[in-house]
Short mmCIF file of C-alpha atoms in Angstrom, two decimals:
data_model
loop_
_atom_site.label_atom_id
_atom_site.label_comp_id
_atom_site.label_asym_id
_atom_site.label_seq_id
_atom_site.Cartn_x
_atom_site.Cartn_y
_atom_site.Cartn_z
CA MET X 1 -51.63 -13.61 -40.44
CA THR X 2 -50.83 -12.25 -36.77
CA ALA X 3 -47.03 -13.70 -36.15
CA PRO X 4 -46.25 -16.08 -33.66
CA VAL X 5 -45.68 -15.27 -30.07
CA THR X 6 -42.79 -16.49 -28.59
CA GLU X 7 -41.31 -16.85 -25.40
CA SER X 8 -38.23 -14.50 -24.71
CA LYS X 9 -35.00 -16.68 -23.32
CA THR X 10 -32.59 -15.32 -21.25
CA ALA X 11 -29.00 -16.78 -20.24
CA PRO X 12 -29.32 -18.93 -17.42
CA GLN X 13 -27.84 -17.45 -13.71
CA ILE X 14 -25.42 -19.18 -12.51
CA ALA X 15 -25.56 -19.55 -9.00
CA PRO X 16 -22.58 -18.07 -6.82
CA GLU X 17 -20.61 -20.82 -5.32
CA PRO X 18 -20.81 -20.64 -0.86
CA ALA X 19 -17.42 -19.91 0.53
CA LEU X 20 -15.56 -19.56 3.73
CA LEU X 21 -13.34 -17.13 5.23
CA VAL X 22 -11.47 -19.01 8.15
CA LEU X 23 -8.97 -17.01 10.75
CA SER X 24 -6.15 -18.92 12.01
CA ASP X 25 -7.93 -18.45 15.55
CA GLY X 26 -10.27 -20.38 14.40
CA GLU X 27 -13.24 -17.58 13.37
CA VAL X 28 -15.32 -18.85 10.49
CA PHE X 29 -17.18 -16.13 8.45
CA GLU X 30 -19.53 -17.31 5.05
CA GLY X 31 -19.42 -15.81 2.06
CA GLU X 32 -19.49 -16.63 -1.92
CA ALA X 33 -16.29 -17.30 -3.89
CA ALA X 34 -15.73 -14.35 -6.57
CA GLY X 35 -13.03 -13.32 -8.77
CA ALA X 36 -10.09 -15.87 -9.65
CA PRO X 37 -10.99 -19.09 -8.91
CA ALA X 38 -9.71 -20.64 -5.42
CA SER X 39 -10.06 -23.17 -3.54
CA VAL X 40 -7.71 -22.12 -1.06
CA ALA X 41 -5.97 -18.78 -1.18
CA SER X 42 -4.58 -17.67 2.78
CA GLY X 43 -2.21 -14.60 3.73
CA GLU X 44 -2.29 -11.75 6.40
CA VAL X 45 -5.77 -10.51 6.60
CA VAL X 46 -5.86 -6.60 7.25
CA PHE X 47 -8.67 -4.15 6.86
CA ASN X 48 -8.52 -0.76 4.93
CA THR X 49 -10.90 1.78 5.30
CA VAL X 50 -11.04 3.94 2.66
CA MET X 51 -14.77 4.47 0.87
CA SER X 52 -13.45 4.97 -2.82
CA GLY X 53 -9.99 3.98 -4.31
CA TYR X 54 -10.19 -0.18 -3.95
CA GLN X 55 -8.32 -0.27 -7.63
CA GLU X 56 -5.34 2.05 -5.97
CA VAL X 57 -5.52 -0.34 -2.92
CA ILE X 58 -6.11 -3.90 -4.67
CA SER X 59 -2.57 -2.58 -7.23
CA ASP X 60 -0.46 -1.30 -4.19
CA PRO X 61 2.50 -3.59 -3.78
CA SER X 62 2.92 -2.78 -0.77
CA TYR X 63 -0.33 -5.14 0.29
CA ALA X 64 2.22 -8.19 -0.84
CA GLY X 65 1.15 -10.79 1.36
CA GLN X 66 -1.92 -9.64 2.61
CA MET X 67 -5.61 -10.40 1.82
CA ILE X 68 -7.27 -6.85 2.22
CA ALA X 69 -10.82 -6.85 4.09
CA PHE X 70 -12.94 -3.51 3.12
CA THR X 71 -14.64 -1.95 5.81
CA TYR X 72 -17.02 0.17 3.49
CA PRO X 73 -19.96 -2.51 2.27
CA HIS X 74 -20.02 -1.50 -1.06
CA ILE X 75 -16.91 -2.52 -3.51
CA GLY X 76 -16.83 -2.18 -7.21
CA ASN X 77 -19.71 0.90 -8.11
CA TYR X 78 -17.58 2.30 -10.65
CA GLY X 79 -15.84 -0.19 -11.81
CA THR X 80 -12.20 -0.38 -13.09
CA ASN X 81 -9.73 1.35 -15.73
CA ASP X 82 -6.08 1.69 -16.83
CA SER X 83 -5.70 4.71 -15.56
CA ASP X 84 -5.99 4.46 -11.81
CA THR X 85 -3.38 1.34 -10.97
CA GLU X 86 -0.76 1.47 -9.17
CA SER X 87 1.33 -1.53 -10.19
CA ALA X 88 1.90 -3.66 -13.28
CA ARG X 89 -0.52 -5.90 -11.63
CA PRO X 90 -1.68 -7.12 -7.60
CA HIS X 91 0.24 -8.33 -5.37
CA CYS X 92 -2.10 -8.84 -2.92
CA ARG X 93 -3.20 -12.63 -1.82
CA GLY X 94 -6.75 -11.55 -2.20
CA VAL X 95 -9.74 -9.76 -1.63
CA ILE X 96 -12.75 -9.66 0.74
CA VAL X 97 -16.00 -7.58 0.69
CA ARG X 98 -19.51 -7.33 2.08
CA ASP X 99 -21.04 -6.72 -1.33
CA LEU X 100 -18.84 -6.96 -4.63
CA ALA X 101 -20.98 -4.46 -7.05
CA PRO X 102 -21.94 -6.87 -10.11
CA ARG X 103 -22.46 -3.93 -12.64
CA PRO X 104 -20.17 -0.80 -12.23
CA SER X 105 -21.51 2.69 -13.18
CA ASN X 106 -19.42 5.51 -14.06
CA TRP X 107 -17.99 6.69 -17.24
CA ARG X 108 -14.65 5.74 -16.96
CA ALA X 109 -15.16 2.14 -16.33
CA THR X 110 -13.24 -0.19 -18.61
CA GLY X 111 -14.33 -3.04 -16.73
CA SER X 112 -16.12 -4.49 -13.40
CA LEU X 113 -13.93 -5.23 -10.46
CA ASP X 114 -14.69 -8.66 -11.01
CA ASP X 115 -13.33 -9.03 -13.94
CA TYR X 116 -9.96 -6.78 -13.05
CA LEU X 117 -9.66 -9.52 -10.42
CA CYS X 118 -10.30 -12.56 -12.33
CA ARG X 119 -7.88 -11.34 -14.68
CA HIS X 120 -4.55 -10.81 -12.97
CA GLY X 121 -5.37 -13.80 -11.02
CA VAL X 122 -6.64 -12.13 -7.65
CA PRO X 123 -9.28 -14.50 -5.66
CA ALA X 124 -12.18 -12.89 -3.56
CA ILE X 125 -14.60 -13.27 -1.60
CA THR X 126 -18.26 -11.35 -1.28
CA GLY X 127 -21.03 -11.99 1.37
CA ILE X 128 -18.49 -11.52 4.13
CA ASP X 129 -20.32 -9.48 7.46
CA THR X 130 -16.94 -7.26 7.51
CA ARG X 131 -18.11 -5.62 10.51
CA ARG X 132 -17.75 -8.10 12.70
CA LEU X 133 -14.57 -8.95 10.35
CA THR X 134 -13.32 -5.81 11.31
CA ARG X 135 -13.85 -5.79 14.79
CA HIS X 136 -12.20 -8.78 15.08
CA ILE X 137 -8.97 -7.90 13.87
CA ARG X 138 -9.27 -4.73 15.54
CA ASP X 139 -9.57 -6.67 19.18
CA ALA X 140 -7.42 -9.57 18.32
CA GLY X 141 -4.93 -8.23 15.58
CA ALA X 142 -3.72 -9.13 11.76
CA MET X 143 -3.37 -12.36 11.92
CA PRO X 144 -3.21 -15.30 9.09
CA GLY X 145 -6.49 -16.38 7.38
CA ALA X 146 -7.39 -18.65 4.00
CA PHE X 147 -10.35 -18.22 2.15
CA GLY X 148 -11.93 -20.52 -0.71
CA THR X 149 -14.36 -23.12 -1.72
CA ALA X 150 -12.32 -25.96 0.55
CA ALA X 151 -13.72 -27.39 3.77
CA GLU X 152 -13.50 -26.01 6.60
CA ALA X 153 -10.66 -27.98 8.17
CA THR X 154 -8.62 -27.36 4.92
CA LEU X 155 -8.55 -23.62 5.47
CA LEU X 156 -8.28 -23.42 9.00
CA ALA X 157 -5.48 -25.37 8.34
CA ALA X 158 -4.09 -23.50 5.93
CA ALA X 159 -4.46 -20.43 8.01
CA ARG X 160 -2.27 -21.89 10.53
CA ALA X 161 0.45 -22.64 8.18
CA GLU X 162 0.22 -18.77 6.58
CA PRO X 163 3.45 -17.20 7.92
CA GLY X 164 1.86 -13.88 7.98
CA THR X 165 4.14 -10.77 7.63
CA SER X 166 6.81 -10.75 9.99
CA GLY X 167 10.27 -11.76 9.21
CA ILE X 168 9.72 -12.43 5.78
CA ASP X 169 11.83 -10.45 2.57
CA LEU X 170 8.45 -9.22 0.47
CA VAL X 171 10.44 -6.45 -0.85
CA ALA X 172 12.55 -8.92 -2.78
CA GLU X 173 8.98 -10.28 -4.26
CA VAL X 174 8.01 -6.72 -5.48
CA THR X 175 10.95 -4.62 -6.79
CA THR X 176 12.16 -4.12 -10.38
CA GLU X 177 14.90 -6.32 -11.61
CA HIS X 178 16.56 -3.81 -13.77
CA PRO X 179 17.16 -0.06 -13.43
CA TYR X 180 14.89 2.17 -15.69
CA THR X 181 13.88 5.92 -16.27
CA VAL X 182 11.25 7.94 -16.13
CA GLY X 183 10.61 12.39 -17.00
CA THR X 184 12.39 14.66 -18.18
CA GLY X 185 12.76 17.14 -14.92
CA ALA X 186 15.16 19.30 -14.12
CA TYR X 187 16.23 17.24 -11.25
CA ARG X 188 18.54 13.74 -11.33
CA VAL X 189 16.68 12.02 -8.57
CA VAL X 190 17.57 7.98 -7.87
CA ALA X 191 14.37 6.24 -6.50
CA TYR X 192 14.70 2.75 -4.45
CA ASP X 193 12.24 0.30 -5.70
CA LEU X 194 10.55 -0.91 -2.23
CA GLY X 195 7.08 -1.50 -3.80
CA ILE X 196 7.25 1.61 -5.47
CA LYS X 197 3.22 2.90 -6.56
CA SER X 198 2.66 4.33 -10.09
CA THR X 199 1.63 8.23 -8.87
CA ILE X 200 4.60 8.83 -6.75
CA LEU X 201 6.97 8.28 -10.05
CA ASP X 202 4.06 11.35 -11.13
CA CYS X 203 4.86 13.15 -8.50
CA LEU X 204 8.54 12.36 -9.01
CA GLN X 205 8.59 13.23 -12.72
CA GLU X 206 6.48 16.68 -12.34
CA LEU X 207 10.24 18.03 -10.22
CA ALA X 208 13.04 15.27 -11.84
CA THR X 209 14.21 12.91 -14.56
CA VAL X 210 13.76 9.83 -12.53
CA THR X 211 16.37 6.58 -12.24
CA VAL X 212 14.44 3.58 -10.38
CA VAL X 213 16.58 1.11 -9.52
CA PRO X 214 15.93 -1.84 -7.35
CA ALA X 215 15.88 -2.40 -3.85
CA HIS X 216 19.16 -3.97 -3.15
CA THR X 217 21.49 -1.54 -5.10
CA PRO X 218 24.57 -0.44 -3.06
CA ALA X 219 25.51 3.16 -2.53
CA ALA X 220 28.26 3.26 -4.98
CA GLU X 221 25.89 2.52 -7.70
CA VAL X 222 23.38 4.95 -6.97
CA LEU X 223 26.07 7.97 -6.45
CA ALA X 224 28.03 7.12 -9.63
CA ARG X 225 24.75 8.20 -11.60
CA GLN X 226 25.11 11.50 -9.94
CA PRO X 227 21.49 12.54 -8.52
CA ASP X 228 20.45 15.34 -7.19
CA GLY X 229 18.44 13.21 -4.90
CA VAL X 230 17.19 10.17 -3.39
CA PHE X 231 13.82 8.65 -2.77
CA LEU X 232 12.82 5.67 -0.58
CA SER X 233 9.61 4.12 -1.93
CA ASN X 234 6.77 2.32 0.10
CA GLY X 235 6.77 -1.18 0.27
CA PRO X 236 5.75 -4.13 2.09
CA GLY X 237 6.38 -6.66 4.82
CA ASP X 238 9.18 -6.48 7.76
CA PRO X 239 12.10 -3.27 7.22
CA GLU X 240 14.50 -5.50 9.21
CA LEU X 241 14.59 -7.40 6.29
CA ALA X 242 15.49 -5.06 3.53
CA GLY X 243 19.24 -5.17 4.70
CA PRO X 244 21.16 -3.82 1.57
CA ALA X 245 19.02 -0.66 1.09
CA ILE X 246 19.63 0.01 5.28
CA GLU X 247 23.34 -0.32 4.56
CA ALA X 248 22.80 2.11 1.91
CA LEU X 249 21.60 4.78 3.58
CA ARG X 250 24.25 4.63 5.72
CA THR X 251 26.50 5.77 2.98
CA LEU X 252 23.93 8.02 1.13
CA VAL X 253 22.34 9.82 4.53
CA GLY X 254 24.47 13.14 4.81
CA THR X 255 26.08 13.16 0.84
CA VAL X 256 22.55 13.71 -0.73
CA PRO X 257 19.50 14.64 -0.28
CA VAL X 258 17.09 11.87 0.87
CA PHE X 259 13.22 11.67 1.62
CA GLY X 260 11.60 8.31 2.19
CA ILE X 261 7.70 7.13 2.64
CA CYS X 262 5.70 4.57 4.83
CA LEU X 263 8.66 1.68 4.46
CA GLY X 264 11.71 4.21 3.09
CA HIS X 265 10.72 6.13 6.61
CA GLN X 266 11.04 3.09 8.39
CA LEU X 267 14.40 2.25 6.55
CA LEU X 268 15.62 5.36 7.18
CA ALA X 269 15.06 5.14 10.63
CA LEU X 270 16.73 1.90 10.89
CA SER X 271 20.02 3.10 9.06
CA LEU X 272 20.40 5.24 12.09
CA GLY X 273 20.17 3.14 14.47
CA GLY X 274 16.15 3.70 15.37
CA ARG X 275 13.87 0.43 15.79
CA THR X 276 10.64 -0.62 14.33
CA PHE X 277 8.17 -2.75 15.74
CA LYS X 278 4.90 -4.63 13.84
CA MET X 279 1.52 -3.21 14.90
CA ARG X 280 -1.37 -4.55 16.58
CA PHE X 281 -3.46 -4.29 12.62
CA GLY X 282 -1.45 -1.64 11.51
CA HIS X 283 -2.97 1.59 9.56
CA HIS X 284 -4.89 1.06 5.91
CA GLY X 285 -7.25 3.73 5.29
CA GLY X 286 -7.36 7.09 3.22
CA ASN X 287 -8.09 9.50 6.44
CA VAL X 288 -6.13 9.35 8.94
CA PRO X 289 -4.71 12.47 11.09
CA VAL X 290 -1.76 13.71 11.26
CA GLN X 291 0.00 16.39 13.02
CA CYS X 292 3.27 18.07 12.49
CA THR X 293 4.61 19.07 15.81
CA ALA X 294 6.44 22.25 15.20
CA THR X 295 3.45 23.94 13.64
CA GLY X 296 0.69 22.43 15.05
CA ARG X 297 -1.19 21.73 11.29
CA ILE X 298 -3.00 18.88 10.32
CA GLU X 299 -3.39 16.42 7.22
CA ILE X 300 -5.39 13.88 6.74
CA THR X 301 -3.07 11.73 5.05
CA SER X 302 -3.44 8.08 3.35
CA GLN X 303 -1.66 5.14 5.10
CA ASN X 304 -0.99 1.95 4.45
CA HIS X 305 1.83 0.20 6.77
CA ASN X 306 1.97 -2.69 9.22
CA PHE X 307 5.28 -1.58 11.01
CA ALA X 308 6.42 1.76 12.77
CA VAL X 309 9.24 3.14 14.12
CA VAL X 310 9.67 3.41 17.75
CA ALA X 311 8.71 7.00 18.90
CA GLY X 312 12.43 8.28 20.70
CA SER X 313 14.45 5.11 19.36
CA VAL X 314 16.39 7.07 16.63
CA PRO X 315 19.13 8.95 17.62
CA GLY X 316 19.85 12.59 16.13
CA VAL X 317 16.67 13.52 14.60
CA THR X 318 13.72 15.49 15.18
CA GLU X 319 10.55 13.91 15.22
CA THR X 320 8.06 16.28 13.15
CA HIS X 321 4.88 13.98 12.64
CA VAL X 322 2.72 12.53 14.60
CA CYS X 323 -0.71 10.15 14.42
CA LEU X 324 -3.12 11.52 15.87
CA ASN X 325 -5.26 7.99 16.41
CA ASP X 326 -2.53 6.84 18.17
CA GLY X 327 0.14 8.72 18.68
CA THR X 328 2.60 6.62 17.13
CA LEU X 329 5.57 8.56 14.90
CA ALA X 330 4.90 9.79 11.49
CA GLY X 331 7.55 11.72 10.68
CA LEU X 332 11.67 12.90 11.10
CA SER X 333 14.23 14.93 9.69
CA VAL X 334 18.25 13.99 10.22
CA ASP X 335 19.65 17.37 12.70
CA GLY X 336 22.40 18.21 10.41
CA ALA X 337 21.58 16.70 7.13
CA ASP X 338 18.96 17.13 4.39
CA ALA X 339 16.94 14.12 4.80
CA PHE X 340 13.63 13.33 5.56
CA SER X 341 10.94 11.07 5.88
CA VAL X 342 7.12 10.38 6.37
CA GLN X 343 5.21 7.36 7.83
CA TYR X 344 2.53 8.01 5.06
CA HIS X 345 1.44 8.89 1.66
CA PRO X 346 1.90 12.48 0.34
CA GLU X 347 1.47 11.66 -3.59
CA ALA X 348 -2.68 9.93 -2.49
CA GLY X 349 -5.39 12.09 -2.44
CA PRO X 350 -7.77 10.46 -0.31
CA GLY X 351 -9.77 13.76 -0.97
CA PRO X 352 -7.56 16.62 0.19
CA HIS X 353 -3.92 16.70 -1.32
CA ASP X 354 -2.73 17.99 2.45
CA ALA X 355 0.58 16.54 2.24
CA ARG X 356 1.77 17.02 -1.27
CA HIS X 357 3.84 19.74 -0.25
CA HIS X 358 6.76 17.29 1.00
CA PHE X 359 7.59 16.84 -2.62
CA SER X 360 8.12 20.60 -2.47
CA LYS X 361 10.25 20.25 0.41
CA PHE X 362 12.82 17.81 -1.50
CA ALA X 363 13.06 19.98 -4.53
CA GLU X 364 13.89 22.55 -2.17
CA MET X 365 16.91 20.51 -0.80
CA MET X 366 18.07 19.66 -3.86
CA ASP X 367 18.22 23.40 -4.96
CA ARG X 368 20.04 24.07 -2.01
CA CYS X 369 22.58 21.13 -2.21
CA ARG X 370 22.98 22.89 -5.99
CA ALA X 371 24.11 25.79 -4.83
CA ALA X 372 26.16 24.85 -2.02
CA ALA X 373 28.06 22.47 -4.37
#
């Protein structure tokens, strides 16, 4: 007897829920809800130009208070894994993409990007015309926005109520509560956690035993640890709100070698009497050219910052690097002291590792100071 033919059945596909992105100036974008469910999610909308590394971007604490719009159209293609995360959890307010890949394809993947966002409570919106969004932000500047499944009027009200990142102490949201130590290297480094990334700690551990301290740690507590050097990490928000770290640097600079990146660069400049300003739409990407003013050498760098140091405003320094995209100050060294900083991420690998040599420079400073002691 021939077995009866039965019709195969598949699980019904759930249609994505329509959603809107509304900017504070009233601009509206249609899309579909993704990631963690949210009727309303709000934050400052910025765009990032990387073609890969989306998990590292999303998990970077420097995005606290912000919603990340990716300019590359296909995001999530190679999934996510535990090795590519830069912090214990994302601190961004949301993710905006053109096409969120539903099925990752990579031997390292342990889950999809949508799963990762849901697990960490990060809402997303997909199907957005990110070309139009990027052009709008480029022309009008980064601004608050809100997205979700709520009505347009509700989202507009949320966007206009969102304060953005100026005048807000976002470092307090991301810094460690208690000191901790990693690595077993020969040097002793104290790292200020202003929003520090895992890859930075990996680079520092190649050189040193690293004690990570909260952003508000006073200079006396740092010096009591007898460090060979002090590191100032990246971090989110307005540098002028990180007052305790700025005050500590006024004691540390000239006493112990200091190396700062991104927000750390800005804090070093402020501690020396410099000024900072909020950029129109910031630098967020993995392909930003920076030139060393002394040698003319160009580095292709990874950057993520909304504020910058006013060129010529910092007394007693040599301006060492300039961003070739817009001429903003991208590095300085303190005259007569072992202290320097850059406005980009030397630990990152946006393809090349052009900027990793800054960690060797930091080690050379610590060597020199040890020999002179």
